[in-house]
Amino acid sequence: MKKRVIALMLAVTMVFGLTACGGGNTDSNDAAESTDAAETTEGDDAADAADAAESTDSSDEGAEAPATASGEKILSVQVGPDPETIDPALNSAVDGGNMLLHSFECLLTVDQDGKLAPGQAETWETSEDGLTWTFHLRDGLKWSDGTDLTANDFVYSWKRVCDPMVAAPYAETVLAMVEGYDKAITGDLDALQVVAQDDSTLVVTLNAPCSYFGSLAAFATLSPVQQATIEANGDAWATSAETYISNGPFYVSEWVPGSYILMSKNPNYWNADAIKLDGIKWNLIEDANASYSAYQTGEVLFIKDVPTEEIPSLEGNADFYVDPIIGTYYLSLNTQREPFNDPLVRKALSLAIDREYVAGTLMQGTYTAASNFMGPGWIDTDGSQFVDNANGGQPYIDVTNHEANVEEAKKLLADAGYPDGEGFPSISYSTNDAGYHKVVAEYLQQAWGELGIDLTVDIVEWASFTPMRRNGDYDSARNGWVGDYSDPSNMLDLLYSTNGNNDGKFNNADYDAAMETSRTTLDAAERSEALHTAEDILMEETGCIPVAYYNDFWLQSDKITGSWHSPYGYWYFMYADIAE
């Protein structure tokens, strides 16, 4: 197995959050919670997102884009199925995020070394008190349709993220530290202190210093979107090649749902001369075996969905890559439903899981057993690994002593009023069928069955899965998160009561208070203590069930040159080339 290890400690050198990042008054965020929209980054689950790779009707899997002109370089890849959305404000999945990276560009970008680099802004500076960030845009910026792009486009786009009618899931995460956010999120969008000083100068005023605000300015949610296009087409603007106006190195030229999205080189991109590819074809293949077949025949040169049964045979294959990423595969429990509103029940369900068996056997060692919610790669305020300082340096869950964990789980369930599972209602577990998700679901039937619990598995297609989970239409469900930047708040914020990605609707006043302290204090040690307190509460209350720490694994032809993979679960193809 070829293992190209990314040194996660490079995050120490990144300009990602090592001090406080103040937040606005979140008491007014009820609108965001009641209408929370798209899921994980991401974050990324964003996250969820690291495993989101699936797709649609396989009848279209082999469909080819129309023939291109002779000599054109079209890179054919597979990173997932039909994305739930590729509206920058609404996306929070890795598959959609990969597409956004290539079709949009933020004020700043992240380079191959994980460092902030100029994007649409050529230069930027921060005031001495850390409250004012000024971005100077490049001259002559254009949209993909050739019209001018100015600082006012960023003003519109960032205010749109705050709009309660849009219900952007990342709104609180990326803009709560901006002055006026608390009013903007209730509908007074002009209160947000993001101002176009002139066509090429954007000034952002924060309510407290935020050392990692630069990384937020490079995050896809804060991409500029074209106001006229959105006002003319509504939400449908991001569903058709004809209306999908962007500003990145590529633009959507063709879109066949269930088959492919073709992006062509954007001649209006400021750095178009550095783009070697004529286009990228994103093959929307659901079935991992179909992806693998397409890779073997050379139809695609890269696949994220590798059939799990093929992994043993791929050991030693130069095309097979395994890279660590920062994120956690976890389970959400619907805390608004009985019996999941009882923390004793939630903890019992967590302790019944043999994480070493799941990661080492079911996931074939491609993941790592999770003893904490926050795994390796997250950076504490002193630059050390956050996980090393958690829980007094001890794991929250002893993953090496499963038998003892099961005995404690049985006792907790009895204390909750369900001895040997008596009286416990039949429950369901919802998941999409990609990667290891189905085998993990089948294992949960066995593990929770040992407690006397009857579990049914509900397999849901990816396009329906994340909206169902956000809306709370489930008992228990697969979830996950991959970091968007290395500050621990990026993942701990998920369980804040009003966060748009809080799928389990965990609501704990002490947890919220700890996160509020982490947002407002200017003392690094106090901030670290608050973040660790939040994880202490989360693990004690079992606000979710961490199972394994993520790695990405994929197949990539050596014909692809100049691309790279980041510890945040993204592949960068914009400056790639195809060797002859």
GROMACS .gro file of C-alpha atoms in nm, residues 89 111 231 270 287 336 451:
model
    7
   89ALA     CA    1  -2.341   2.932   0.061
  111ASP     CA    2  -0.143   2.666  -0.136
  231GLU     CA    3  -3.190   3.744  -0.837
  270TRP     CA    4  -0.696   3.625  -1.369
  287ASP     CA    5  -2.143   0.256  -0.739
  336GLN     CA    6  -3.515   1.533   2.025
  451LEU     CA    7  -2.772  -0.480   2.469
   0.00000   0.00000   0.00000
